[in-house]
PDB file of C-alpha atoms in Angstrom:
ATOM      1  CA  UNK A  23     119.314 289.787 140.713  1.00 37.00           C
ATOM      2  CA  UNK A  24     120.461 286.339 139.779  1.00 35.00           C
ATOM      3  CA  UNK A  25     121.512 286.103 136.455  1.00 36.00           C
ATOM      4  CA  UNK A  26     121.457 282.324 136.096  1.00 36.00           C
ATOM      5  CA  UNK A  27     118.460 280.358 135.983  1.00 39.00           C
ATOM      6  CA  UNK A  28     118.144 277.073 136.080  1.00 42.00           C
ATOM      7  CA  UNK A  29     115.681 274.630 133.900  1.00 50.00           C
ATOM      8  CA  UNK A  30     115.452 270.424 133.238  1.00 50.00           C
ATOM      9  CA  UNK A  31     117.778 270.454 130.329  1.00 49.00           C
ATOM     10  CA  UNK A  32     116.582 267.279 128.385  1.00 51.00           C
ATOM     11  CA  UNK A  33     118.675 265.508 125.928  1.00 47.00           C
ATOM     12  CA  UNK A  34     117.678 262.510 123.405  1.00 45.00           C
ATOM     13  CA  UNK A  35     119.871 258.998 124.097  1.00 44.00           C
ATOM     14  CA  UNK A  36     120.881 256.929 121.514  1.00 43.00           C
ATOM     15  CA  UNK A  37     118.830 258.589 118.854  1.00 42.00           C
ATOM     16  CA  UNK A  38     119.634 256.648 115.288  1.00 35.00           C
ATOM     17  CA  UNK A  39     117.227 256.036 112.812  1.00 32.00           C
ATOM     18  CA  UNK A  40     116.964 252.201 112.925  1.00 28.00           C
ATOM     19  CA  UNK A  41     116.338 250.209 109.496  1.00 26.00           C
ATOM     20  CA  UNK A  42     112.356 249.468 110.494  1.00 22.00           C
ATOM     21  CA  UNK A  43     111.554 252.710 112.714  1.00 24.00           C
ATOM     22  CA  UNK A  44     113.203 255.460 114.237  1.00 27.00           C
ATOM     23  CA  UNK A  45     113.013 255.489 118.156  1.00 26.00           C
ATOM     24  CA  UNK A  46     113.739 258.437 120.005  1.00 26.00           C
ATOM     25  CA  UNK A  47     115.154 257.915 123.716  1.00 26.00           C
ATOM     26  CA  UNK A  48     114.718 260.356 125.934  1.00 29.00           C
ATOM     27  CA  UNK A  49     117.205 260.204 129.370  1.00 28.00           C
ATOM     28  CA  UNK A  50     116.781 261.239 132.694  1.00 26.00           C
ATOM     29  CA  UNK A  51     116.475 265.107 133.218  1.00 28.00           C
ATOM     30  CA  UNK A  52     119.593 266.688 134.486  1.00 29.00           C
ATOM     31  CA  UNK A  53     119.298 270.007 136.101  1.00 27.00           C
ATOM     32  CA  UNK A  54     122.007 272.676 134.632  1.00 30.00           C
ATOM     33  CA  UNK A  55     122.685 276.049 134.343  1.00 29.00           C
ATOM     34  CA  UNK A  56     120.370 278.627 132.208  1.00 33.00           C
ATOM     35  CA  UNK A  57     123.363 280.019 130.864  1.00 33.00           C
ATOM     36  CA  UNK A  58     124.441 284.240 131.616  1.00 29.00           C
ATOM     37  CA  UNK A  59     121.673 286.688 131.257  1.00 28.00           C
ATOM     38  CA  UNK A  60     121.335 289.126 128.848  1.00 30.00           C
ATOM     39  CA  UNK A  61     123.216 292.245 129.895  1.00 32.00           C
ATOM     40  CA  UNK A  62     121.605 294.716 128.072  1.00 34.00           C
ATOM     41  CA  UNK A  63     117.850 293.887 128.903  1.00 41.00           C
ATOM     42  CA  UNK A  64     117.005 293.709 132.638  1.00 45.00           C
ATOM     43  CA  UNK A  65     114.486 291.071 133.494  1.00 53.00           C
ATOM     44  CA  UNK A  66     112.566 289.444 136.463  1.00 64.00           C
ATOM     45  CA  UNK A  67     114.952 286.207 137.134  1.00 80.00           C
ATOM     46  CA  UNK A  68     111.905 284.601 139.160  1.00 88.00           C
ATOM     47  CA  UNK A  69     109.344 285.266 136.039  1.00 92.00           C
ATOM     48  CA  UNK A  70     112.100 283.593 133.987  1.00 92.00           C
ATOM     49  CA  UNK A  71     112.080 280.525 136.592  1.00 92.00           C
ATOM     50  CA  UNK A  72     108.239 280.049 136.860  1.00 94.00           C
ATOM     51  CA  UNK A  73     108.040 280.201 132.825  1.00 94.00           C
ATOM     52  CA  UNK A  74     110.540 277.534 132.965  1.00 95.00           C
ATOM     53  CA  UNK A  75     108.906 275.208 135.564  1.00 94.00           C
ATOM     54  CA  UNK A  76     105.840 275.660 133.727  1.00 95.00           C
ATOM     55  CA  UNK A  77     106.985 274.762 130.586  1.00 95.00           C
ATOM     56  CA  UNK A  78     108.817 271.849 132.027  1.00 94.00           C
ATOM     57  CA  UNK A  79     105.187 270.330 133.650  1.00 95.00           C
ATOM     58  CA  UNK A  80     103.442 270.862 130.457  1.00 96.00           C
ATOM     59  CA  UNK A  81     106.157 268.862 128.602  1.00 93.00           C
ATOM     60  CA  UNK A  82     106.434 266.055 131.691  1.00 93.00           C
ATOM     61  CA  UNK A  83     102.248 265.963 130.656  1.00 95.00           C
ATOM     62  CA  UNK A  84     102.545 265.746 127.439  1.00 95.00           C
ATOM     63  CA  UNK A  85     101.198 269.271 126.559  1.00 97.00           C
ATOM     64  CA  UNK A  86     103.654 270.521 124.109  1.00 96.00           C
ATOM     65  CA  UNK A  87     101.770 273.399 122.915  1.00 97.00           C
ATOM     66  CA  UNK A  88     101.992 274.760 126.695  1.00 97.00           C
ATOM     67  CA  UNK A  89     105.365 274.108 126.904  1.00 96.00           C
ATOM     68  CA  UNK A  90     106.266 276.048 124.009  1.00 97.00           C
ATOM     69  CA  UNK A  91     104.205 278.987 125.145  1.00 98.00           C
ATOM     70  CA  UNK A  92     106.476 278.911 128.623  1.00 97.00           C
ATOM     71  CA  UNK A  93     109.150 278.368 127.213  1.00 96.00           C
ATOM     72  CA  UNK A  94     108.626 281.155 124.601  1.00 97.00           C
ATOM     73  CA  UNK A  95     108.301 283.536 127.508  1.00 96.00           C
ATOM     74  CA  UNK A  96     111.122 282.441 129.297  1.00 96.00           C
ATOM     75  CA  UNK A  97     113.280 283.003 126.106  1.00 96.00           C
ATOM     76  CA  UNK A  98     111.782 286.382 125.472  1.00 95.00           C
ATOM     77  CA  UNK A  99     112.154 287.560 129.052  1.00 95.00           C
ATOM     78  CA  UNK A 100     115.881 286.272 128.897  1.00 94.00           C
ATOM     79  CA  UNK A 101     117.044 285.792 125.468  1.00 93.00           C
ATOM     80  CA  UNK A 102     121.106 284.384 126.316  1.00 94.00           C
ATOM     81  CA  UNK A 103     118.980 281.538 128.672  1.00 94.00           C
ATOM     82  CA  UNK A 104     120.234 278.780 127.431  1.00 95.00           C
ATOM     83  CA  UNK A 105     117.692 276.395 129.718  1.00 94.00           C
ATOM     84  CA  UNK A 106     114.543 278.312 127.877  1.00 95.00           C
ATOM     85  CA  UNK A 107     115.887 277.880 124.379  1.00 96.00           C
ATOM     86  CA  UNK A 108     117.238 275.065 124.280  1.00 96.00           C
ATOM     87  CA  UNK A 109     114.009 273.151 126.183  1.00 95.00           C
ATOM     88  CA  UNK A 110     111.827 274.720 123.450  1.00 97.00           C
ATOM     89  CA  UNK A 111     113.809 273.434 120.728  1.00 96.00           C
ATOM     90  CA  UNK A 112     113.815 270.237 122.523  1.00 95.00           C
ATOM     91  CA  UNK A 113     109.727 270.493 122.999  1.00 96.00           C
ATOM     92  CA  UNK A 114     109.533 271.345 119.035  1.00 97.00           C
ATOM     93  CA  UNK A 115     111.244 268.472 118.453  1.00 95.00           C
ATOM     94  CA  UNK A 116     108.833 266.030 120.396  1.00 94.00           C
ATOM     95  CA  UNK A 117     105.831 267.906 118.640  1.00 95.00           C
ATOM     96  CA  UNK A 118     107.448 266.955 115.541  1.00 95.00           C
ATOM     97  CA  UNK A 119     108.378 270.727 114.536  1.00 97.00           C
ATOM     98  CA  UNK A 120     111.620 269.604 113.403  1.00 97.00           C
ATOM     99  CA  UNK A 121     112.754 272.660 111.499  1.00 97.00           C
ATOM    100  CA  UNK A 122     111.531 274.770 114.204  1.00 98.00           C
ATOM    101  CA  UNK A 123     113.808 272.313 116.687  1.00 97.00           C
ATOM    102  CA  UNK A 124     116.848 273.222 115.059  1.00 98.00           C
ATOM    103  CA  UNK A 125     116.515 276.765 114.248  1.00 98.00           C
ATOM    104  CA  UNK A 126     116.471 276.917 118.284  1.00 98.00           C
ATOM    105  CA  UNK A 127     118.880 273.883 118.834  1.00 97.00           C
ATOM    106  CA  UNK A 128     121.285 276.282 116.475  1.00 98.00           C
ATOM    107  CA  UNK A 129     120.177 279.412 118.781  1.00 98.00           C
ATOM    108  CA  UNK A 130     121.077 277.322 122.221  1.00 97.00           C
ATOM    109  CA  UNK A 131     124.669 276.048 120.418  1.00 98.00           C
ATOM    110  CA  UNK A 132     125.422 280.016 119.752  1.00 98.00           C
ATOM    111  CA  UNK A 133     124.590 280.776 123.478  1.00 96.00           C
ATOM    112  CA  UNK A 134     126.681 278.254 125.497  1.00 96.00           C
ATOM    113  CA  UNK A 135     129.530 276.888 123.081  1.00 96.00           C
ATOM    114  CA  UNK A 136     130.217 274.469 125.418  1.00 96.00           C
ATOM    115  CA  UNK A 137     127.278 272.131 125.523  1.00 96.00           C
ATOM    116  CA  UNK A 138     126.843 269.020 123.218  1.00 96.00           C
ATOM    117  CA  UNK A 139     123.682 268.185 123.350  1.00 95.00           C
ATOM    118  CA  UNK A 140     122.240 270.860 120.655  1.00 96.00           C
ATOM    119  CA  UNK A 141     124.402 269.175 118.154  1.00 97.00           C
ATOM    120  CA  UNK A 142     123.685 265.499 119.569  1.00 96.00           C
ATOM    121  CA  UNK A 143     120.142 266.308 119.077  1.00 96.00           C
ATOM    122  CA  UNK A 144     120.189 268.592 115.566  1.00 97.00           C
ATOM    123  CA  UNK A 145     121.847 265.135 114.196  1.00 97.00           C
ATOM    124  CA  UNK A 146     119.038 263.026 115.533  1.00 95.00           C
ATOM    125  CA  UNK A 147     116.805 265.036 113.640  1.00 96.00           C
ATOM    126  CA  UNK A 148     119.050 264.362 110.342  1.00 97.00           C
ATOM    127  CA  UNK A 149     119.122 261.247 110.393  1.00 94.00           C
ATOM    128  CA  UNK A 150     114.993 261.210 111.046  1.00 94.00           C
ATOM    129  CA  UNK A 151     115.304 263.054 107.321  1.00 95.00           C
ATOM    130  CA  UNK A 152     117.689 260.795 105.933  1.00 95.00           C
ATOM    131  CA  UNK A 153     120.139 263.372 105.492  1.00 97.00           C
ATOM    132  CA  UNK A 154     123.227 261.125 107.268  1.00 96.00           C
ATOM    133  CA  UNK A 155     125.891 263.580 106.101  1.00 98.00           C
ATOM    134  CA  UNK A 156     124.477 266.574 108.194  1.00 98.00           C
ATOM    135  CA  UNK A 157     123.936 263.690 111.016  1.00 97.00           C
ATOM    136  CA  UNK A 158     127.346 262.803 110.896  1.00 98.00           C
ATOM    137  CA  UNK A 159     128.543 266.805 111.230  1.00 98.00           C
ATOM    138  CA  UNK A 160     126.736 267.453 114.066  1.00 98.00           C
ATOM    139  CA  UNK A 161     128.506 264.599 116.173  1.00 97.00           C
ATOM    140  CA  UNK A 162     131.548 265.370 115.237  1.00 98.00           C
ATOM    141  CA  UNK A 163     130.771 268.874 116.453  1.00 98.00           C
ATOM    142  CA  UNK A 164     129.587 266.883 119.818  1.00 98.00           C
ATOM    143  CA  UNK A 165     132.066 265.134 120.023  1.00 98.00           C
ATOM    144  CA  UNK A 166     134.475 268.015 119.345  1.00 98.00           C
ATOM    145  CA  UNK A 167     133.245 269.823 122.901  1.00 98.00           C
ATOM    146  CA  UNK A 168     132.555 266.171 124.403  1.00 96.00           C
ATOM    147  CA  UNK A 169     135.806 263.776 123.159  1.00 95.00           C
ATOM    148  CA  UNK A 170     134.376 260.816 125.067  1.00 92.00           C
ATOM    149  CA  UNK A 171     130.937 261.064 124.351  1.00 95.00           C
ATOM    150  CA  UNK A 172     128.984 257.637 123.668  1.00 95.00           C
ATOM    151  CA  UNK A 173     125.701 258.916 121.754  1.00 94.00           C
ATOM    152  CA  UNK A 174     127.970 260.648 118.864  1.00 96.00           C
ATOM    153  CA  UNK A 175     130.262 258.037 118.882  1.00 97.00           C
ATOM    154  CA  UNK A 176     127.947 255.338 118.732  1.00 96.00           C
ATOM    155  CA  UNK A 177     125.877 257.339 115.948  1.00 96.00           C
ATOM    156  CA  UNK A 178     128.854 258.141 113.927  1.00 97.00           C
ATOM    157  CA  UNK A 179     129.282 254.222 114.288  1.00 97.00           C
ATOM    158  CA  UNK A 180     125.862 253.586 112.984  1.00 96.00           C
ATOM    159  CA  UNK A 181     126.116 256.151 109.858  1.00 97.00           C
ATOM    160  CA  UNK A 182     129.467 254.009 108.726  1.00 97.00           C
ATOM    161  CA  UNK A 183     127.621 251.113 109.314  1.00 97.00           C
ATOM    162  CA  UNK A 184     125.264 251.905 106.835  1.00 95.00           C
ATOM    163  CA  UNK A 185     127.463 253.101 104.353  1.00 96.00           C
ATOM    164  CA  UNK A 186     129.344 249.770 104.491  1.00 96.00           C
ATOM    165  CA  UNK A 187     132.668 251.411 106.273  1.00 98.00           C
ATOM    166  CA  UNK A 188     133.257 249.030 109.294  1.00 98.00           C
ATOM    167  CA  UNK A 189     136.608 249.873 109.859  1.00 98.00           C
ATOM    168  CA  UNK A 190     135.679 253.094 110.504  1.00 98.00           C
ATOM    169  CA  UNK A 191     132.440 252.167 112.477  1.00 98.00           C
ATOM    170  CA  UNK A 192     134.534 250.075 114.869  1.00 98.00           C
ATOM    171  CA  UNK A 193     137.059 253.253 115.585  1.00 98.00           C
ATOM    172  CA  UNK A 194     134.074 254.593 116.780  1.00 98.00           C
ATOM    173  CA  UNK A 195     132.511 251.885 118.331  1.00 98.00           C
ATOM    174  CA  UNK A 196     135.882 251.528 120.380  1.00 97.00           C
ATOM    175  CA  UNK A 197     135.907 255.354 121.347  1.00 97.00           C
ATOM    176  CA  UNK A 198     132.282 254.623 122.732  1.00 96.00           C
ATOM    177  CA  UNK A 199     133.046 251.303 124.391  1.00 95.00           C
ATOM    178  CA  UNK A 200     135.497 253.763 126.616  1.00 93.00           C
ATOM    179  CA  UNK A 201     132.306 255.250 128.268  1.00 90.00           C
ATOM    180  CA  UNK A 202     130.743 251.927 129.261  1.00 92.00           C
ATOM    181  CA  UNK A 203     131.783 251.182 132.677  1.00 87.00           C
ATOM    182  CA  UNK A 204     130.249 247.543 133.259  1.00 88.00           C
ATOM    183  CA  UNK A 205     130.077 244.576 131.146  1.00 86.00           C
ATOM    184  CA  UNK A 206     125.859 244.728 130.835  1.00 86.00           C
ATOM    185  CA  UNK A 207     122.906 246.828 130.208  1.00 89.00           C
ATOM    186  CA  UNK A 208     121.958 248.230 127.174  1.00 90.00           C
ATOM    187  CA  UNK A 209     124.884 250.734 126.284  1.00 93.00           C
ATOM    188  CA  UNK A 210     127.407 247.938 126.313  1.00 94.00           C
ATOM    189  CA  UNK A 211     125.196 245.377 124.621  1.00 95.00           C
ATOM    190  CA  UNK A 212     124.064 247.620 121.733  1.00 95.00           C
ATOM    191  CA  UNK A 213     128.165 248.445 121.421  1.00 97.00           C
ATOM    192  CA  UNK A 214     128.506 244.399 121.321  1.00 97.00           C
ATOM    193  CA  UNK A 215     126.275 243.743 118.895  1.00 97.00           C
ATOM    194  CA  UNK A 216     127.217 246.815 116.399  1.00 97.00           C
ATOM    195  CA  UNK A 217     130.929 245.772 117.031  1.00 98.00           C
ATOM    196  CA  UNK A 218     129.970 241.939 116.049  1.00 98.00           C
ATOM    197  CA  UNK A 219     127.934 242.747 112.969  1.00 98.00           C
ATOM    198  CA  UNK A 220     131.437 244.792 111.782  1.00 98.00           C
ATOM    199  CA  UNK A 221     133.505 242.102 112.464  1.00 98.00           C
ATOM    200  CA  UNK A 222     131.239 239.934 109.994  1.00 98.00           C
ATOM    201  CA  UNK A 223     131.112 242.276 107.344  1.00 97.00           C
ATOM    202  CA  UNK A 224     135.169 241.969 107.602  1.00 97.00           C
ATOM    203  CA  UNK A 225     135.647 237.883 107.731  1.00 97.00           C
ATOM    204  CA  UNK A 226     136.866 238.715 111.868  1.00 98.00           C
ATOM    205  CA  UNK A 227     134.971 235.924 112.795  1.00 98.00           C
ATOM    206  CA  UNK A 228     137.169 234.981 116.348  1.00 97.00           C
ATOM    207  CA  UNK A 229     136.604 238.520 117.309  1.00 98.00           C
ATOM    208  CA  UNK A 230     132.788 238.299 116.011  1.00 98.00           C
ATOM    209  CA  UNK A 231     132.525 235.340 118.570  1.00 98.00           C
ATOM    210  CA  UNK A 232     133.892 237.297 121.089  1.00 97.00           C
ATOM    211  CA  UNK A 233     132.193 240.375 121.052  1.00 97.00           C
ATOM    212  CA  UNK A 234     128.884 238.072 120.937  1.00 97.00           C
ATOM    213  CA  UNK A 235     129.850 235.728 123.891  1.00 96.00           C
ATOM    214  CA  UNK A 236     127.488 237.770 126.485  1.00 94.00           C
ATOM    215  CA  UNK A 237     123.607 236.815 127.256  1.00 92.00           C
ATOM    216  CA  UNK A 238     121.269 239.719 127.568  1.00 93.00           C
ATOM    217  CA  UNK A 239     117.605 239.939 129.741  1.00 92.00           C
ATOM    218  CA  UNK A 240     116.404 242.219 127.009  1.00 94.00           C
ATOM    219  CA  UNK A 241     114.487 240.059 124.560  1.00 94.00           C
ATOM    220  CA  UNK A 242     115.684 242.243 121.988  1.00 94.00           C
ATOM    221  CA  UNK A 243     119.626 241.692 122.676  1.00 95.00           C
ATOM    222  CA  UNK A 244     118.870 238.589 122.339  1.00 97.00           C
ATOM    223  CA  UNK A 245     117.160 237.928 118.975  1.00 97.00           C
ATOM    224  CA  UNK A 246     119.601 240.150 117.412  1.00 97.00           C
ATOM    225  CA  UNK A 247     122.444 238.057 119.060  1.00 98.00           C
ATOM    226  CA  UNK A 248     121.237 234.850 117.704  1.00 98.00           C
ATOM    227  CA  UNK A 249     120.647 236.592 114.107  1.00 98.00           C
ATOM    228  CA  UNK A 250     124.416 237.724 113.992  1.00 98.00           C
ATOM    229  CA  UNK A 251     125.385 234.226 115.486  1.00 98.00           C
ATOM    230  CA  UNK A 252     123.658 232.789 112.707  1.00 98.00           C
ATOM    231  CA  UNK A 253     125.326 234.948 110.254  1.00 97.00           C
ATOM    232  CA  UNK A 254     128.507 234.521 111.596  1.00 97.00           C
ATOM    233  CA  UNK A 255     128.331 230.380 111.288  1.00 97.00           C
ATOM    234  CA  UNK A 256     126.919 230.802 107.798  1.00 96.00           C
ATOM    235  CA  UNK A 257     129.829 232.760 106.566  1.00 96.00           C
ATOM    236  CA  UNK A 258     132.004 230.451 108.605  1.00 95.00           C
ATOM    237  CA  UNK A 259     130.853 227.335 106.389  1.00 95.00           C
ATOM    238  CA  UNK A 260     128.916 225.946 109.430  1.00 96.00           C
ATOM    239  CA  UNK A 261     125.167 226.347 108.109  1.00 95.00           C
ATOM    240  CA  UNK A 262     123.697 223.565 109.774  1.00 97.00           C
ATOM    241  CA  UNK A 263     124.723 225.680 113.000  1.00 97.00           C
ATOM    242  CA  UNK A 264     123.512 228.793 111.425  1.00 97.00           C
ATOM    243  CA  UNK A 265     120.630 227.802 110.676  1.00 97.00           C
ATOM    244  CA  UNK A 266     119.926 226.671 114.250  1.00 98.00           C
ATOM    245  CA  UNK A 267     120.964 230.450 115.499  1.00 98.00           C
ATOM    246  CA  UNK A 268     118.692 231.552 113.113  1.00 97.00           C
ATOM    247  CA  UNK A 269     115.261 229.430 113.686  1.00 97.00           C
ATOM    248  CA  UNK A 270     116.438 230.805 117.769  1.00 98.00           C
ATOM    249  CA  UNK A 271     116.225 234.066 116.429  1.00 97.00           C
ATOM    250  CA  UNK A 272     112.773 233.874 114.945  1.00 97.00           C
ATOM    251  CA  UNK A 273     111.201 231.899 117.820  1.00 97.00           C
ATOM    252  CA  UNK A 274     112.323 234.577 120.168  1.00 96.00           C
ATOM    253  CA  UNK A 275     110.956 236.563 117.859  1.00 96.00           C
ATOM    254  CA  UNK A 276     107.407 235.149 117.474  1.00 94.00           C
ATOM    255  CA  UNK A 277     105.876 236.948 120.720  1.00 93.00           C
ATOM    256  CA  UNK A 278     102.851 240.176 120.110  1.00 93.00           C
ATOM    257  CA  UNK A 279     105.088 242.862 121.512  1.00 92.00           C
ATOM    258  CA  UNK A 280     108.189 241.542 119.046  1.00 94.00           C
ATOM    259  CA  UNK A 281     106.053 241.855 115.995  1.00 91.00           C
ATOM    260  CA  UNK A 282     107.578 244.676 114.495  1.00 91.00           C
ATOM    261  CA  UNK A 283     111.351 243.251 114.924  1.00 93.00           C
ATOM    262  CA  UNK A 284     109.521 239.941 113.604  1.00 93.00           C
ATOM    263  CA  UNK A 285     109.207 241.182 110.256  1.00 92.00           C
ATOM    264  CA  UNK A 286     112.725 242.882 109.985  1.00 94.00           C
ATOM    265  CA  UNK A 287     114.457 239.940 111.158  1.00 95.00           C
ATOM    266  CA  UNK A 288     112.353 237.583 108.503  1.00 95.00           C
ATOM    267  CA  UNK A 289     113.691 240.249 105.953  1.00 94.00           C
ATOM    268  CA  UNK A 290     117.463 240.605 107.437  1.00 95.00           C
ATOM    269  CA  UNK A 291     117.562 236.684 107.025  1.00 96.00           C
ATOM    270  CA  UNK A 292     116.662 236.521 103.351  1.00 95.00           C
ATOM    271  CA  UNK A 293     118.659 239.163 102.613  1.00 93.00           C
ATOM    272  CA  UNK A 294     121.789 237.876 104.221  1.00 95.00           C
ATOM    273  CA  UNK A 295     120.862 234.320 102.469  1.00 92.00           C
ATOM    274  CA  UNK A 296     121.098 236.068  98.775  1.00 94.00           C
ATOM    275  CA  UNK A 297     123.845 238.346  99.555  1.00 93.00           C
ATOM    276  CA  UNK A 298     125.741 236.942 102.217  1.00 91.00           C
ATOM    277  CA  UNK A 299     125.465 240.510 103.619  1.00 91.00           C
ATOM    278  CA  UNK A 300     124.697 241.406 107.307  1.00 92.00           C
ATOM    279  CA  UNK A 301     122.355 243.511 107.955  1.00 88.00           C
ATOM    280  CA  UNK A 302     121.526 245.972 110.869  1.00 90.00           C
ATOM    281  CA  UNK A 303     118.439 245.261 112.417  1.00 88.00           C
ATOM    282  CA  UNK A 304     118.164 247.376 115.730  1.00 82.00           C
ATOM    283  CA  UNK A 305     119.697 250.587 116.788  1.00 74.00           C
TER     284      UNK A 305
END
């Protein structure tokens, strides 16, 4: 009988609860293990596996309610699986289900002590409640099985952030810049720009330039680059210059599909104006 079965383990990427919205990323499905099998209950190991495949189309098709129902089964007919709980937890948590997710995320952490992603995902679901302090638990659990991981430490990053304590956010910004092998895409520019806006906040303004001295495809990147520029110059004493990086910042900005980031960038920009305070405007 084999007593491992395997299922698409899914795990949610860079999953912070952003000023305007919260976004939920999901990454590409890794295959790993299903965890031991219950010794004390015998079951059919290829029942388990077609449960699991099952549950794993439905999700893929966005039929959650099926997926949960295969899943379900797979957990029943193997309850130390870690593949079958921890996939339902992470279906509940697309449906919405969110105390249901962690009740199971909590159930997959007890079966394989080993794996992060329960605890990256239970504090993506914090923060989606507002509750930052049980967010910022769960990573540090993470990041207690996984030292070097770059979604807690660039969460942790974002929950100092927003409490105002940069020097802190940058330790952790630095621990996740460790993961990031090449100087582009959109782990290293979202570490940039985080790393910039705490350099601000803390009158670093040479090593504000720095960390901003890159140029980004991603429409995004680049608004919020221009914002933080402007920022930067204003608190510098340069606000003709700012306000050149900022007017760049809204005309990127003035496209259908940027509409949302639009109105939080109009709203970062007065703020900063009265309080001389920058703001986080992206994840």
């Amino acid at each position: 009988m084999n007593e491992n079965v395997s299922g698409t383990v899914k795990f949610i990427k860079r999953t912070i609860a952003a000023g305007f919205a919260v976004a939920l990323f999901s990454c590409a499905p890794a295959f790993a293990s299903g965890g031991s099998s219950s010794q004390m209950t015998p079951f059919d190991s290829d029942e388990v596996g077609i449960n699991l495949e099952i549950g794993d189309m439905a999700s893929k098709s966005g039929d959650y309610d099926s997926a949960v129902s295969a899943y379900s089964r797979a957990y029943l007919l193997d309850n130390k699986n870690f593949a079958a709980v921890y996939n339902l937890a992470y279906t509940y948590q697309l449906k919405g289900a969110l105390k249901e997710a962690v009740k199971y995320y909590k159930t997959a952490a007890r079966i394989d002590g080993k794996r992060h992603e329960p605890y990256i995902n239970m504090g993506a679901i914090f923060l989606i409640e507002a509750n930052p302090a049980g967010a910022s638990e769960m990573f540090k659990k993470a990041l207690e099985i996984a030292p070097d991981n770059i979604d807690a430490n660039f969460n942790l990053a974002i929950i100092d952030i927003d409490k105002g304590d940069h020097k802190s956010a940058l330790a952790s910004l630095a621990a996740a810049s460790k993961s990031v092998k090449e100087k582009s895409g959109r782990d290293y520019f979202s570490i940039a720009l985080k790393t910039a806006l705490c350099r601000i906040a803390l009158g670093e303004f040479d090593m504000a330039a720095k960390a901003l001295d890159f140029q980004s495809d991603d429409a995004a990147e680049e608004i919020e680059r221009y914002y933080l520029t402007g920022c930067m110059l204003h608190k510098s004493g340069k606000t003709d210059e700012a306000a050149k990086a900022f007017h760049k910042a809204v005309e990127l900005a003035k496209v259908p599909e940027m509409e949302g980031l639009s109105k939080v960038l109009d709203e970062k920009i007065a703020q900063f104006k009265a309080t001389k305070k920058t703001g986080r405007i992206s994840n």
